[in-house]
Short mmCIF file of C-alpha atoms and ligand atoms in Angstrom, two decimals:
data_model
loop_
_atom_site.label_atom_id
_atom_site.label_comp_id
_atom_site.label_asym_id
_atom_site.label_seq_id
_atom_site.Cartn_x
_atom_site.Cartn_y
_atom_site.Cartn_z
CA MET A 620 22.29 56.40 -32.94
CA CYS A 621 25.63 56.21 -34.85
CA THR A 622 27.15 57.05 -38.18
CA ASN A 623 29.29 54.37 -39.88
CA GLU A 624 32.34 54.86 -42.02
CA THR A 625 30.27 55.08 -45.25
CA GLY A 626 28.24 57.87 -43.73
CA GLN A 627 25.02 55.87 -43.21
CA VAL A 628 23.02 56.76 -40.12
CA HIS A 629 21.67 53.85 -38.10
CA SER A 630 20.22 53.22 -34.65
CA TRP A 631 19.19 50.10 -32.65
CA SER A 632 15.84 49.78 -30.93
CA ARG A 633 14.62 47.00 -28.68
CA THR A 634 11.11 45.52 -29.06
CA SER A 635 9.42 43.15 -26.63
CA VAL A 636 6.46 40.88 -27.40
CA LEU A 637 4.54 38.89 -24.78
CA ILE A 638 3.53 35.47 -26.07
CA LYS A 639 0.85 33.63 -24.11
CA TYR A 640 0.24 29.92 -24.56
CA ARG A 641 -1.95 28.26 -21.91
CA LYS A 642 -0.08 28.93 -18.65
CA LEU A 643 3.13 29.79 -20.43
CA ARG A 644 4.06 33.47 -20.59
CA VAL A 645 7.19 34.31 -22.53
CA THR A 646 8.55 37.72 -23.31
CA VAL A 647 10.50 37.76 -26.55
CA SER A 648 12.83 40.68 -27.03
CA TYR A 649 14.49 41.43 -30.33
CA CYS A 650 16.49 44.25 -31.78
CA THR A 651 15.82 46.10 -34.98
CA ARG A 652 18.29 48.32 -36.72
CA THR A 653 16.93 51.44 -38.34
CA VAL A 654 19.14 52.56 -41.21
CA SER A 655 19.06 54.88 -44.15
CA VAL A 656 16.79 53.95 -47.12
CA THR A 657 19.67 52.52 -49.17
CA ASP A 658 20.31 49.87 -46.52
CA GLN A 659 16.66 48.72 -46.31
CA ALA A 660 17.33 45.13 -47.44
CA SER A 661 19.86 44.68 -44.71
CA LEU A 662 17.34 45.96 -42.16
CA VAL A 663 14.83 43.23 -43.09
CA VAL A 664 17.42 40.46 -42.88
CA THR A 665 18.81 41.61 -39.55
CA SER A 666 15.44 41.88 -37.86
CA SER A 667 14.01 38.61 -39.18
CA VAL A 668 17.02 36.53 -38.25
CA SER A 669 17.06 37.97 -34.77
CA LEU A 670 13.34 37.30 -34.25
CA LEU A 671 13.53 33.77 -35.65
CA CYS A 672 16.39 32.87 -33.31
CA HIS A 673 14.44 34.07 -30.30
CA LEU A 674 11.26 32.31 -31.38
CA PHE A 675 13.23 29.09 -31.85
CA SER A 676 14.57 29.20 -28.32
CA VAL A 677 11.07 29.97 -27.00
CA CYS A 678 9.61 26.96 -28.82
CA ALA A 679 12.40 24.78 -27.45
CA LYS A 680 11.57 25.93 -23.93
CA ALA A 681 7.85 25.25 -24.41
CA LYS A 682 8.66 21.77 -25.68
CA THR A 683 10.62 20.83 -22.57
CA ARG A 684 7.44 21.32 -20.51
CA PHE A 685 5.71 18.55 -22.41
CA MET A 686 6.45 14.80 -22.23
CA GLU A 687 5.87 13.04 -25.55
CA LEU A 688 4.11 9.73 -24.96
CA SER A 689 4.68 7.99 -28.26
CA GLY A 690 6.78 4.84 -27.83
CA ARG A 691 7.07 5.15 -24.01
CA GLY A 692 6.78 1.97 -21.95
CA VAL A 693 4.08 2.08 -19.26
CA PHE A 694 3.40 -0.16 -16.28
CA LEU A 695 -0.05 0.21 -14.68
CA THR A 696 -1.77 -1.71 -11.89
CA GLY A 697 -5.50 -2.35 -11.64
CA GLY A 698 -6.04 -1.80 -15.36
CA ALA A 699 -8.72 -4.39 -16.13
CA GLN A 700 -11.57 -1.93 -15.57
CA GLY A 701 -12.54 1.46 -14.21
CA ILE A 702 -10.05 4.32 -14.07
CA GLY A 703 -7.07 2.06 -14.87
CA ARG A 704 -8.67 0.79 -18.08
CA ALA A 705 -9.60 4.33 -19.15
CA ILE A 706 -6.03 5.55 -18.56
CA THR A 707 -4.59 2.55 -20.41
CA THR A 708 -6.82 3.26 -23.42
CA ALA A 709 -5.86 6.95 -23.49
CA LEU A 710 -2.13 6.20 -23.25
CA LEU A 711 -2.40 3.70 -26.11
CA ASP A 712 -4.21 6.31 -28.20
CA LYS A 713 -1.18 8.58 -27.74
CA GLY A 714 1.17 5.87 -28.96
CA ALA A 715 2.47 4.60 -25.62
CA LYS A 716 2.93 0.87 -24.95
CA VAL A 717 1.18 -0.43 -21.85
CA LEU A 718 1.49 -3.52 -19.69
CA PHE A 719 -1.40 -3.48 -17.25
CA CYS A 720 -1.84 -5.93 -14.44
CA ASP A 721 -4.84 -6.87 -12.36
CA VAL A 722 -5.86 -9.56 -9.88
CA ASN A 723 -9.00 -10.27 -11.91
CA ALA A 724 -7.82 -12.53 -14.75
CA ASP A 725 -11.16 -12.88 -16.56
CA ILE A 726 -11.81 -9.17 -16.92
CA GLY A 727 -8.10 -8.51 -17.51
CA LYS A 728 -7.92 -10.94 -20.45
CA ALA A 729 -11.16 -9.62 -21.97
CA THR A 730 -9.85 -6.05 -21.75
CA GLU A 731 -6.52 -7.13 -23.24
CA ALA A 732 -8.29 -8.77 -26.21
CA GLU A 733 -10.36 -5.65 -26.88
CA LEU A 734 -7.44 -3.25 -26.58
CA GLN A 735 -5.14 -5.42 -28.70
CA LYS A 736 -7.78 -5.38 -31.42
CA GLN A 737 -7.97 -1.58 -31.28
CA CYS A 738 -4.30 -0.74 -30.79
CA GLY A 739 -2.22 -3.70 -31.95
CA ALA A 740 -1.09 -6.83 -30.12
CA ASP A 741 2.46 -5.55 -29.64
CA ASN A 742 1.39 -2.40 -27.83
CA VAL A 743 -0.67 -3.70 -24.94
CA MET A 744 -0.39 -6.68 -22.67
CA PHE A 745 -2.18 -7.99 -19.57
CA GLN A 746 -0.48 -9.79 -16.71
CA GLN A 747 -2.41 -11.32 -13.84
CA CYS A 748 -0.90 -10.11 -10.60
CA ASP A 749 -1.98 -9.54 -7.02
CA VAL A 750 -0.18 -6.31 -6.13
CA THR A 751 0.02 -7.35 -2.46
CA ASN A 752 2.35 -10.18 -3.51
CA ALA A 753 5.79 -8.54 -3.77
CA ASP A 754 7.20 -11.23 -6.08
CA GLN A 755 4.24 -11.06 -8.45
CA LEU A 756 4.40 -7.26 -8.57
CA LYS A 757 8.13 -7.26 -9.35
CA ALA A 758 7.70 -10.00 -11.97
CA ALA A 759 4.91 -8.06 -13.70
CA PHE A 760 7.01 -4.87 -13.74
CA ASP A 761 10.02 -6.80 -15.10
CA GLN A 762 7.83 -8.23 -17.82
CA ALA A 763 6.93 -4.70 -18.93
CA VAL A 764 10.65 -3.84 -19.06
CA THR A 765 11.41 -6.96 -21.11
CA LYS A 766 8.51 -6.30 -23.49
CA PHE A 767 9.11 -2.57 -24.09
CA GLY A 768 12.85 -2.21 -23.39
CA ALA A 769 12.17 0.23 -20.52
CA VAL A 770 9.36 1.60 -18.40
CA GLU A 771 9.18 5.41 -18.22
CA ILE A 772 5.67 5.83 -16.81
CA CYS A 773 4.49 3.89 -13.77
CA CYS A 774 0.86 4.21 -12.59
CA ASN A 775 0.17 2.60 -9.24
CA ASN A 776 -3.59 2.58 -9.56
CA ALA A 777 -5.07 -0.63 -8.09
CA GLY A 778 -7.24 0.04 -5.09
CA ILE A 779 -10.30 -1.11 -3.17
CA MET A 780 -12.78 0.50 -0.77
CA ASP A 781 -13.87 -2.00 1.88
CA GLU A 782 -13.61 -1.28 5.59
CA THR A 783 -14.56 -4.92 6.42
CA ILE A 784 -11.16 -6.05 5.13
CA TRP A 785 -9.21 -3.00 6.23
CA GLU A 786 -5.82 -4.68 6.56
CA LYS A 787 -6.07 -5.98 3.01
CA MET A 788 -7.20 -2.51 1.90
CA LEU A 789 -4.08 -0.97 3.46
CA ALA A 790 -1.97 -3.65 1.76
CA ILE A 791 -3.44 -2.81 -1.68
CA ASN A 792 -3.98 0.95 -1.45
CA THR A 793 -0.83 1.84 0.45
CA THR A 794 1.83 -0.89 0.84
CA ALA A 795 1.56 -2.08 -2.76
CA GLN A 796 1.60 1.48 -4.15
CA ILE A 797 4.73 2.21 -2.14
CA ARG A 798 6.35 -1.03 -3.30
CA GLY A 799 5.36 -0.31 -6.90
CA SER A 800 6.90 3.15 -6.59
CA GLN A 801 10.15 1.72 -5.21
CA ILE A 802 10.41 -0.87 -7.98
CA ALA A 803 9.74 1.82 -10.59
CA LEU A 804 12.27 4.27 -9.12
CA ASP A 805 15.00 1.59 -8.99
CA HIS A 806 14.45 0.88 -12.66
CA MET A 807 13.91 4.43 -13.95
CA ARG A 808 16.50 6.48 -12.11
CA ARG A 809 18.98 8.13 -14.47
CA ASP A 810 21.77 8.19 -11.91
CA LYS A 811 21.73 4.35 -12.00
CA GLY A 812 21.48 4.00 -15.79
CA GLY A 813 17.70 4.34 -16.26
CA ARG A 814 15.89 6.68 -18.63
CA GLY A 815 14.01 8.72 -16.01
CA GLY A 816 10.25 9.11 -16.11
CA VAL A 817 7.21 9.73 -13.97
CA ILE A 818 5.46 7.85 -11.18
CA VAL A 819 1.75 8.66 -10.85
CA ASN A 820 -0.02 7.25 -7.83
CA THR A 821 -3.81 7.13 -8.04
CA VAL A 822 -4.80 8.56 -4.71
CA SER A 823 -8.19 10.27 -4.25
CA ILE A 824 -9.82 13.36 -2.87
CA ALA A 825 -10.04 11.02 0.15
CA GLY A 826 -6.31 11.66 0.59
CA LEU A 827 -7.00 15.30 1.39
CA LEU A 828 -10.15 15.17 3.51
CA PRO A 829 -11.45 13.33 6.56
CA GLY A 830 -14.49 11.04 6.17
CA HIS A 831 -16.07 9.23 9.10
CA GLU A 832 -17.78 6.60 6.92
CA LEU A 833 -14.50 5.11 5.69
CA PRO A 834 -11.64 5.96 8.07
CA VAL A 835 -9.19 3.28 6.89
CA TYR A 836 -9.71 4.10 3.20
CA ILE A 837 -9.09 7.74 4.09
CA ALA A 838 -5.95 6.77 6.00
CA SER A 839 -4.69 4.61 3.12
CA LYS A 840 -4.99 7.57 0.75
CA HIS A 841 -3.57 10.21 3.14
CA ALA A 842 -0.53 7.95 3.46
CA MET A 843 0.00 8.00 -0.31
CA ILE A 844 -0.15 11.80 -0.41
CA GLY A 845 2.50 11.91 2.31
CA TYR A 846 4.68 9.28 0.64
CA THR A 847 4.50 10.62 -2.92
CA THR A 848 5.03 14.29 -2.09
CA SER A 849 7.90 13.37 0.26
CA CYS A 850 9.68 11.34 -2.43
CA ALA A 851 9.31 14.36 -4.73
CA ARG A 852 11.30 16.42 -2.24
CA ASP A 853 14.30 14.09 -2.14
CA PRO A 854 17.36 16.26 -2.93
CA GLU A 855 18.47 13.51 -5.33
CA VAL A 856 15.30 13.81 -7.43
CA ALA A 857 16.86 15.92 -10.19
CA GLY A 858 19.70 13.41 -10.64
CA GLN A 859 17.23 10.53 -10.55
CA GLY A 860 15.21 12.16 -13.32
CA VAL A 861 11.93 10.81 -11.98
CA ARG A 862 8.86 12.98 -11.24
CA TRP A 863 6.30 12.11 -8.58
CA CYS A 864 2.59 12.99 -8.86
CA CYS A 865 -0.70 12.22 -7.13
CA LEU A 866 -3.98 11.88 -9.02
CA CYS A 867 -6.84 12.83 -6.69
CA PRO A 868 -10.28 12.35 -8.25
CA MET A 869 -13.62 13.08 -6.63
CA PRO A 870 -16.00 10.06 -6.65
CA VAL A 871 -15.82 8.28 -10.01
CA ASN A 872 -18.52 6.20 -11.65
CA THR A 873 -16.76 2.79 -11.51
CA GLY A 874 -17.38 -0.64 -10.01
CA MET A 875 -15.56 0.38 -6.84
CA LEU A 876 -18.56 2.43 -5.77
CA GLN A 877 -21.03 -0.47 -6.07
CA LEU A 878 -20.87 -0.65 -2.30
CA LYS A 879 -22.42 -3.21 -0.02
CA GLU A 880 -23.47 -2.27 3.50
CA GLY A 881 -20.46 -2.43 5.80
CA GLN A 882 -17.86 -1.67 3.11
CA VAL A 883 -18.39 1.89 4.26
CA LYS A 884 -20.52 3.04 7.20
CA THR A 885 -24.13 3.97 6.25
CA ALA A 886 -23.48 3.05 2.62
CA ASP A 887 -26.80 4.39 1.28
CA GLN A 888 -26.38 7.80 2.89
CA PHE A 889 -22.76 7.89 1.82
CA MET A 890 -23.72 7.23 -1.80
CA GLN A 891 -26.43 9.89 -1.67
CA LYS A 892 -23.74 12.34 -0.63
CA MET A 893 -21.38 11.16 -3.39
CA GLN A 894 -23.92 11.10 -6.23
CA PRO A 895 -23.97 14.84 -7.08
CA LEU A 896 -20.16 14.93 -7.08
CA MET A 897 -19.72 11.90 -9.31
CA ILE A 898 -17.49 12.17 -12.41
CA GLU A 899 -16.74 9.70 -15.21
CA PRO A 900 -13.46 7.83 -15.81
CA GLU A 901 -12.98 9.94 -18.98
CA ASP A 902 -12.91 13.10 -16.82
CA VAL A 903 -10.10 11.54 -14.80
CA VAL A 904 -8.22 10.64 -17.97
CA LYS A 905 -8.05 14.26 -19.15
CA ALA A 906 -6.52 15.32 -15.85
CA PHE A 907 -4.17 12.32 -15.84
CA MET A 908 -2.84 13.27 -19.27
CA THR A 909 -1.98 16.77 -18.06
CA LEU A 910 -0.35 15.34 -14.97
CA VAL A 911 1.78 12.81 -16.84
CA GLN A 912 2.84 15.16 -19.65
CA ASP A 913 3.62 18.35 -17.72
CA THR A 914 7.31 17.99 -16.98
CA GLU A 915 7.36 20.81 -14.45
CA ASN A 916 4.93 19.42 -11.89
CA ASN A 917 7.13 17.28 -9.66
CA GLY A 918 5.48 16.80 -6.26
CA SER A 919 2.07 17.93 -7.41
CA MET A 920 -1.40 16.68 -6.65
CA MET A 921 -4.16 17.01 -9.18
CA VAL A 922 -7.69 17.12 -7.87
CA VAL A 923 -10.32 16.18 -10.45
CA ASN A 924 -13.80 17.56 -9.92
CA LYS A 925 -16.99 18.00 -11.88
CA VAL A 926 -16.85 21.77 -12.30
CA GLN A 927 -13.18 22.52 -13.01
CA GLY A 928 -11.82 19.21 -14.32
CA GLY A 929 -8.18 18.75 -13.25
CA VAL A 930 -6.85 21.36 -10.83
CA TYR A 931 -3.34 21.42 -9.41
CA LYS A 932 -3.08 21.64 -5.64
CA ARG A 933 -0.17 22.07 -3.34
CA ARG A 934 -0.62 21.16 0.29
CA MET A 935 1.48 23.30 2.59
CA LEU A 936 1.87 23.75 6.28
CA VAL A 937 2.16 27.49 6.71
CA ASP A 938 4.13 28.58 9.71
CA ASP A 939 5.45 31.91 8.56
CA ASP A 940 6.54 33.59 11.77
CA GLY A 941 7.42 30.44 13.76
CA GLN A 942 5.15 31.59 16.59
CA SER A 943 1.54 31.37 15.41
CA ASN A 944 -0.21 28.01 15.08
CA PRO A 945 0.82 26.31 11.83
CA MET A 946 -2.01 26.17 9.30
CA LEU A 947 -2.54 23.61 6.55
CA ILE A 948 -3.61 25.12 3.23
CA ASP A 949 -4.14 23.79 -0.26
CA ASN A 950 -2.91 26.11 -2.96
CA PRO A 951 -2.98 25.81 -6.72
CA LEU A 952 0.41 24.78 -8.06
CA THR A 953 0.58 28.00 -10.02
CA ALA A 954 0.51 30.07 -6.84
CA HIS A 955 3.78 28.53 -5.68
CA PRO A 956 6.69 27.25 -7.69
CA PRO A 957 6.74 23.44 -8.03
CA VAL A 958 9.30 21.41 -6.15
CA PRO A 959 12.44 21.54 -8.30
CA GLY A 960 12.40 18.36 -10.30
CA PRO A 961 13.93 16.61 -13.25
CA SER A 962 13.53 17.65 -16.84
CA GLN A 963 12.33 15.13 -19.42
P1 LIG B 783 -12.30 -0.40 -9.98
O1 LIG B 783 -12.80 -1.36 -8.97
O2 LIG B 783 -13.15 -0.11 -11.16
O3 LIG B 783 -10.88 -0.86 -10.52
C1 LIG B 783 -9.86 -1.26 -9.64
C2 LIG B 783 -9.11 -2.41 -10.23
O4 LIG B 783 -8.09 -2.79 -9.30
C3 LIG B 783 -9.99 -3.62 -10.45
O5 LIG B 783 -9.87 -4.11 -11.77
C4 LIG B 783 -9.49 -4.63 -9.45
O6 LIG B 783 -9.62 -5.99 -9.87
C5 LIG B 783 -8.03 -4.21 -9.28
N1 LIG B 783 -7.47 -4.72 -8.04
C6 LIG B 783 -8.04 -4.75 -6.81
N2 LIG B 783 -7.23 -5.39 -5.94
C7 LIG B 783 -6.13 -5.73 -6.63
C8 LIG B 783 -4.94 -6.44 -6.29
N3 LIG B 783 -4.74 -6.91 -5.05
N4 LIG B 783 -4.00 -6.63 -7.22
C9 LIG B 783 -4.21 -6.16 -8.50
N5 LIG B 783 -5.32 -5.53 -8.89
C10 LIG B 783 -6.26 -5.31 -7.97
O7 LIG B 783 -11.97 0.93 -9.19
P2 LIG B 783 -11.51 2.36 -9.72
O8 LIG B 783 -12.54 3.31 -9.29
O9 LIG B 783 -11.10 2.31 -11.12
O10 LIG B 783 -10.24 2.57 -8.76
C11 LIG B 783 -8.92 2.76 -9.26
C12 LIG B 783 -8.17 3.63 -8.27
O11 LIG B 783 -8.79 4.91 -8.19
C13 LIG B 783 -8.16 3.11 -6.83
O12 LIG B 783 -6.89 3.31 -6.28
C14 LIG B 783 -9.19 3.96 -6.13
O13 LIG B 783 -8.95 4.08 -4.75
C15 LIG B 783 -8.99 5.29 -6.85
N6 LIG B 783 -10.11 6.20 -6.78
C16 LIG B 783 -11.36 5.78 -7.09
C17 LIG B 783 -12.42 6.67 -6.98
C18 LIG B 783 -13.83 6.24 -7.26
O14 LIG B 783 -14.74 6.92 -6.78
N7 LIG B 783 -14.07 5.21 -8.03
C19 LIG B 783 -12.19 7.99 -6.60
C20 LIG B 783 -10.88 8.40 -6.33
C21 LIG B 783 -9.86 7.49 -6.43
#
């Protein structure tokens, strides 16, 4: 409390307000000046201005957590049907521009025609491409860059589940996703003149669990968890300005699960086990949108299940004392800070 030269008595008091928005918790502190009655107008002005300034900085902080999608260029593989098509549709709805590729030209062209009708011919484009062919994959990505000016979101999504052609499965599910990631990083990285962005690899819950019916599929997906989360930990990632994320759905009701005997061991029994866990492509889309738009999730995995929807996970080898046996645990992202990453 003080007295100024005109004899007015005033004192400063500090007020704190906790604002909660989804997972965001922000404490706003502001100062109010209590003065004599004759200075009441000045009290109102002082307090309001102070509060507005703080609120403005809070809003600015909240905004940096969220990636706007409107006008962003997207490259997505395996987009003719299933999860890839659902993601493409959702991104277009948010105003993004998508080039999707697929090995299946008939379904790809039909999907392109439908989506162009809904969202405009300039916003979506199909390119036939076998992702296991490095030249075709690069050419398709380059076409997206030419069409949209830049690609800021890359979804390596194409995949198959067929143990009878396991080498091809590894080539599609793993090698091509790694190559797609490398092509995207080269183009997007800010430290080499790119705009930054996010690489989302469609992995699976199969990347986090063993499964005796489909060991090579499981291996192909475990590899992508290892690759994606390792890239996220590169010390250069902040300068590159590119986030890395894994989308890990439970079984999804798509053509991929129309399995013939041999594609997985004991296919009928396997499908009986999967049936109660099955989710729809739209469930995956909701989780994908969170994953792609949350700018503070570098290195995260999002599991998508029937009960909770999208749930962040962080896989960690815990070896606290350096003596006990290390233990692998999956923790929600919120329980541990994310890997420091770029801002967008
Ligand atoms: P889907 O069969 O409906 O769609 C996959 C698309 O990839 C198809 O259009 C197919 O033509 C395309 N494709 C296959 N080989 C290709 C190649 N060599 N080059 C380009 N495109 C190719 O399957 P989906 O369920 O939508 O699968 C999409 C992704 O999701 C896959 O990576 C899959 O492993 C993963 N996933 C699927 C499930 C599930 O249960 N369906 C669960 C978790 C993860």
